[in-house]
């Protein structure tokens, strides 16, 4: 039998060589008659000993085109060489059993255009007739591909698969119409785009491994499974099912692996990898992915990815999350019926926990939705010692010690280029018994309690309590539209505060406001972004303080039942509707404080009503006047003033900086032991009581200019004498006052009630015209010769 086969093979080889031209022509003609297109085989060689005893034919320069090639220009098959090995035993049994097909240096290009025209409909349909029992059957036992490029381009479905097959080998076992194979594959994936607009998966990655493939004729389906498929430098478990129907070709691919985040990112399509590559996880994560779609349909397939990790490190654009654990899933078909696309894509996080720097937190559930206009939503919880904030906030801005903080928030915000925009929080933040040092003004708030309630419309600030030296402060406030303004327009933010103080030291309060701001150290460190942003918002926002105090002091001035509205805008302080009870009367005031360098310019309007003049002057250090002391005068003072001045850093009034106008009137006034009057009185009025002078009228009108007081009119009507004063009084040098002193004893007129008559009798009799003049730092009394002038 062996000799017989050798002889037959030799005869066949000789016959083939002698008639090769006619055989090639006949094969080309025969195939072209059965296809809708053209095939061209450049040459066919018979290999005598290759695959013996089977027959091996080597086809060279094979080119297969469909009938519409002139329209789409895509050649279905172009191969440098195709070897076909036929079993002689099968041929003798009336079967065509292809023992092996090996394709070398070829391109197989499957195409469907946007108009539905493709290049795969190449075989002519034949009339259906009953096949005779003697008809031949055909099978293929082995397929080998060597340096073969496979392309499947579906413009209608926006899909493109492009693989450079380095080597492919498959031995096939047939079971009637079903078959099974274990194939070895090594290929370069140039494109695996289920949607070309989104980019390719596993682009430019080597795929290598053994795949178990089964074809089920009844289902017209191919199933693929592999336990160790290498894609790039990672190993995957993959199971896939592909239906081969002409109109609908659904498929399902399930993938499992343990992989590093950056490696997984490099395998994703561009629309996914561009978003996730800015994140990273230090340790590998468990990933399961399911892809469900239809090769003939338009749009993306459904992609579901599930992953979990524990005690990992997550790198995010703003920093590092340590001790990170979570379960996560991604789906691009979140709402069924709305398509598989970026708009309908959602990432869901559950049981997310971690530590940001030193702050532990949990996100029980969170979602990131819509990859075109991305939004994030979920809940955020944290419970930590307040000093942990020191690792986040710049120490030159704020420093924390002591206290406990709890956070329970629901959040929702937009994400644009991985940055938070239009954030919305609801929930609360509470801080108990913390100590905070505010660096820019070097002020420390002790035993501080804070509760923040975030609503959809405003931030409500409740139950703030802190101590600063002598002051204990209770505060509540609100900020409308807080979060959008915080990020986009902090200069439009208005913080409304209701402040209550059992005791308030005004000088200390002004010291905080007027203390020179310390310049923050500029660092190019992203960890300071939060501090810089918060500091900038504090500087730019508007603050309205509605202040009430049971007791308030300024130096020695004490007041009760105080209330005032203070507005802070760009470090400018405006006081409105100020009112206090002090020295037995009331004081109402308005004003403003404007910073410039290390000074603060003060403007104020003050109205004083019936304060005890002795207490009042004592508490204000007698305005620096040395010529008489508060103990020298008694009565009730009413006055009004409109002044400007300068405060030093710390709240002290700069000496001789006041300027403005003032008027006063003293009711029930008494001048006691005033030395200058006593000197004059003892000489001029030896029989009058100049030690205890009672005033029926004591009023004045002044213009203040630094250390000079221009006395427009100072009128004194008393039990000893009447006195009119005009001129200039200086707190230092330059006093020049004109004194008009009628010598008539006022007691003669004490029974007269008619004001006009009293005014007429005021200057009757002898009148002294004197000058109080500063000479060498001492005030001396002289005659005023030019009194009429």
PDB file of N, CA, C and O in Angstrom, residues 408-409 425-430 450-463 477-479 482:
ATOM      1  N   UNK A 408     -21.384  64.627  58.988  1.00  0.00           N
ATOM      2  CA  UNK A 408     -22.425  63.771  58.407  1.00  0.00           C
ATOM      3  C   UNK A 408     -23.092  64.560  57.293  1.00  0.00           C
ATOM      4  O   UNK A 408     -23.959  65.400  57.541  1.00  0.00           O
ATOM      5  N   UNK A 409     -22.656  64.330  56.053  1.00  0.00           N
ATOM      6  CA  UNK A 409     -23.101  65.158  54.935  1.00  0.00           C
ATOM      7  C   UNK A 409     -23.598  64.298  53.769  1.00  0.00           C
ATOM      8  O   UNK A 409     -23.094  63.204  53.520  1.00  0.00           O
ATOM      9  N   UNK A 425     -24.064  70.574  49.521  1.00  0.00           N
ATOM     10  CA  UNK A 425     -24.007  69.688  50.674  1.00  0.00           C
ATOM     11  C   UNK A 425     -25.259  69.888  51.511  1.00  0.00           C
ATOM     12  O   UNK A 425     -25.750  71.008  51.657  1.00  0.00           O
ATOM     13  N   UNK A 426     -25.747  68.825  52.064  1.00  0.00           N
ATOM     14  CA  UNK A 426     -26.787  68.895  53.083  1.00  0.00           C
ATOM     15  C   UNK A 426     -26.355  67.990  54.228  1.00  0.00           C
ATOM     16  O   UNK A 426     -25.763  66.929  54.014  1.00  0.00           O
ATOM     17  N   UNK A 427     -26.633  68.427  55.434  1.00  0.00           N
ATOM     18  CA  UNK A 427     -26.202  67.663  56.595  1.00  0.00           C
ATOM     19  C   UNK A 427     -25.583  68.584  57.622  1.00  0.00           C
ATOM     20  O   UNK A 427     -25.880  69.792  57.665  1.00  0.00           O
ATOM     21  N   UNK A 428     -24.706  68.050  58.460  1.00  0.00           N
ATOM     22  CA  UNK A 428     -24.165  68.870  59.535  1.00  0.00           C
ATOM     23  C   UNK A 428     -22.729  68.484  59.856  1.00  0.00           C
ATOM     24  O   UNK A 428     -22.281  67.368  59.596  1.00  0.00           O
ATOM     25  N   UNK A 429     -22.031  69.474  60.426  1.00  0.00           N
ATOM     26  CA  UNK A 429     -20.676  69.314  60.944  1.00  0.00           C
ATOM     27  C   UNK A 429     -20.663  69.892  62.352  1.00  0.00           C
ATOM     28  O   UNK A 429     -21.138  71.012  62.562  1.00  0.00           O
ATOM     29  N   UNK A 430     -20.147  69.132  63.317  1.00  0.00           N
ATOM     30  CA  UNK A 430     -20.099  69.634  64.689  1.00  0.00           C
ATOM     31  C   UNK A 430     -18.676  69.508  65.231  1.00  0.00           C
ATOM     32  O   UNK A 430     -17.979  68.528  64.960  1.00  0.00           O
ATOM     33  N   UNK A 450     -18.753  74.454  67.669  1.00  0.00           N
ATOM     34  CA  UNK A 450     -19.326  74.902  66.388  1.00  0.00           C
ATOM     35  C   UNK A 450     -20.273  73.829  65.874  1.00  0.00           C
ATOM     36  O   UNK A 450     -19.969  72.634  65.936  1.00  0.00           O
ATOM     37  N   UNK A 451     -21.412  74.251  65.346  1.00  0.00           N
ATOM     38  CA  UNK A 451     -22.293  73.348  64.619  1.00  0.00           C
ATOM     39  C   UNK A 451     -22.686  74.005  63.310  1.00  0.00           C
ATOM     40  O   UNK A 451     -23.222  75.112  63.302  1.00  0.00           O
ATOM     41  N   UNK A 452     -22.400  73.323  62.211  1.00  0.00           N
ATOM     42  CA  UNK A 452     -22.729  73.816  60.876  1.00  0.00           C
ATOM     43  C   UNK A 452     -23.816  72.928  60.288  1.00  0.00           C
ATOM     44  O   UNK A 452     -23.666  71.712  60.236  1.00  0.00           O
ATOM     45  N   UNK A 453     -24.908  73.542  59.841  1.00  0.00           N
ATOM     46  CA  UNK A 453     -25.988  72.822  59.164  1.00  0.00           C
ATOM     47  C   UNK A 453     -26.040  73.288  57.714  1.00  0.00           C
ATOM     48  O   UNK A 453     -26.267  74.473  57.438  1.00  0.00           O
ATOM     49  N   UNK A 454     -25.811  72.358  56.792  1.00  0.00           N
ATOM     50  CA  UNK A 454     -25.872  72.668  55.367  1.00  0.00           C
ATOM     51  C   UNK A 454     -27.264  72.302  54.840  1.00  0.00           C
ATOM     52  O   UNK A 454     -27.698  71.164  54.964  1.00  0.00           O
ATOM     53  N   UNK A 455     -27.961  73.288  54.272  1.00  0.00           N
ATOM     54  CA  UNK A 455     -29.232  73.035  53.602  1.00  0.00           C
ATOM     55  C   UNK A 455     -29.045  73.300  52.119  1.00  0.00           C
ATOM     56  O   UNK A 455     -27.993  73.745  51.672  1.00  0.00           O
ATOM     57  N   UNK A 456     -30.085  73.039  51.342  1.00  0.00           N
ATOM     58  CA  UNK A 456     -29.974  73.242  49.901  1.00  0.00           C
ATOM     59  C   UNK A 456     -29.810  74.716  49.545  1.00  0.00           C
ATOM     60  O   UNK A 456     -29.255  75.052  48.506  1.00  0.00           O
ATOM     61  N   UNK A 457     -30.279  75.621  50.413  1.00  0.00           N
ATOM     62  CA  UNK A 457     -30.242  77.047  50.087  1.00  0.00           C
ATOM     63  C   UNK A 457     -29.187  77.828  50.868  1.00  0.00           C
ATOM     64  O   UNK A 457     -28.802  78.915  50.447  1.00  0.00           O
ATOM     65  N   UNK A 458     -28.743  77.313  52.003  1.00  0.00           N
ATOM     66  CA  UNK A 458     -27.862  78.131  52.840  1.00  0.00           C
ATOM     67  C   UNK A 458     -27.030  77.253  53.763  1.00  0.00           C
ATOM     68  O   UNK A 458     -27.309  76.066  53.964  1.00  0.00           O
ATOM     69  N   UNK A 459     -26.013  77.896  54.300  1.00  0.00           N
ATOM     70  CA  UNK A 459     -25.237  77.321  55.396  1.00  0.00           C
ATOM     71  C   UNK A 459     -25.704  77.984  56.686  1.00  0.00           C
ATOM     72  O   UNK A 459     -25.655  79.206  56.815  1.00  0.00           O
ATOM     73  N   UNK A 460     -26.173  77.166  57.619  1.00  0.00           N
ATOM     74  CA  UNK A 460     -26.611  77.664  58.916  1.00  0.00           C
ATOM     75  C   UNK A 460     -25.528  77.333  59.942  1.00  0.00           C
ATOM     76  O   UNK A 460     -25.133  76.178  60.094  1.00  0.00           O
ATOM     77  N   UNK A 461     -25.051  78.359  60.626  1.00  0.00           N
ATOM     78  CA  UNK A 461     -23.976  78.197  61.591  1.00  0.00           C
ATOM     79  C   UNK A 461     -24.589  78.354  62.979  1.00  0.00           C
ATOM     80  O   UNK A 461     -25.050  79.437  63.347  1.00  0.00           O
ATOM     81  N   UNK A 462     -24.614  77.271  63.731  1.00  0.00           N
ATOM     82  CA  UNK A 462     -25.333  77.267  65.001  1.00  0.00           C
ATOM     83  C   UNK A 462     -24.392  76.944  66.156  1.00  0.00           C
ATOM     84  O   UNK A 462     -23.361  76.282  65.999  1.00  0.00           O
ATOM     85  N   UNK A 463     -24.787  77.435  67.313  1.00  0.00           N
ATOM     86  CA  UNK A 463     -24.202  77.004  68.577  1.00  0.00           C
ATOM     87  C   UNK A 463     -22.682  77.173  68.627  1.00  0.00           C
ATOM     88  O   UNK A 463     -21.960  76.336  69.165  1.00  0.00           O
ATOM     89  N   UNK A 477     -25.107  82.061  62.771  1.00  0.00           N
ATOM     90  CA  UNK A 477     -25.055  82.795  61.516  1.00  0.00           C
ATOM     91  C   UNK A 477     -25.624  81.998  60.369  1.00  0.00           C
ATOM     92  O   UNK A 477     -26.044  80.844  60.510  1.00  0.00           O
ATOM     93  N   UNK A 478     -25.626  82.608  59.192  1.00  0.00           N
ATOM     94  CA  UNK A 478     -26.085  81.930  57.984  1.00  0.00           C
ATOM     95  C   UNK A 478     -25.441  82.587  56.773  1.00  0.00           C
ATOM     96  O   UNK A 478     -25.093  83.772  56.795  1.00  0.00           O
ATOM     97  N   UNK A 479     -25.271  81.772  55.730  1.00  0.00           N
ATOM     98  CA  UNK A 479     -24.746  82.255  54.458  1.00  0.00           C
ATOM     99  C   UNK A 479     -25.628  81.691  53.360  1.00  0.00           C
ATOM    100  O   UNK A 479     -25.671  80.474  53.150  1.00  0.00           O
ATOM    101  N   UNK A 482     -24.237  79.417  49.854  1.00  0.00           N
ATOM    102  CA  UNK A 482     -22.860  79.382  50.349  1.00  0.00           C
ATOM    103  C   UNK A 482     -21.885  78.718  49.380  1.00  0.00           C
ATOM    104  O   UNK A 482     -20.888  79.317  48.965  1.00  0.00           O
TER     105      UNK A 482
END
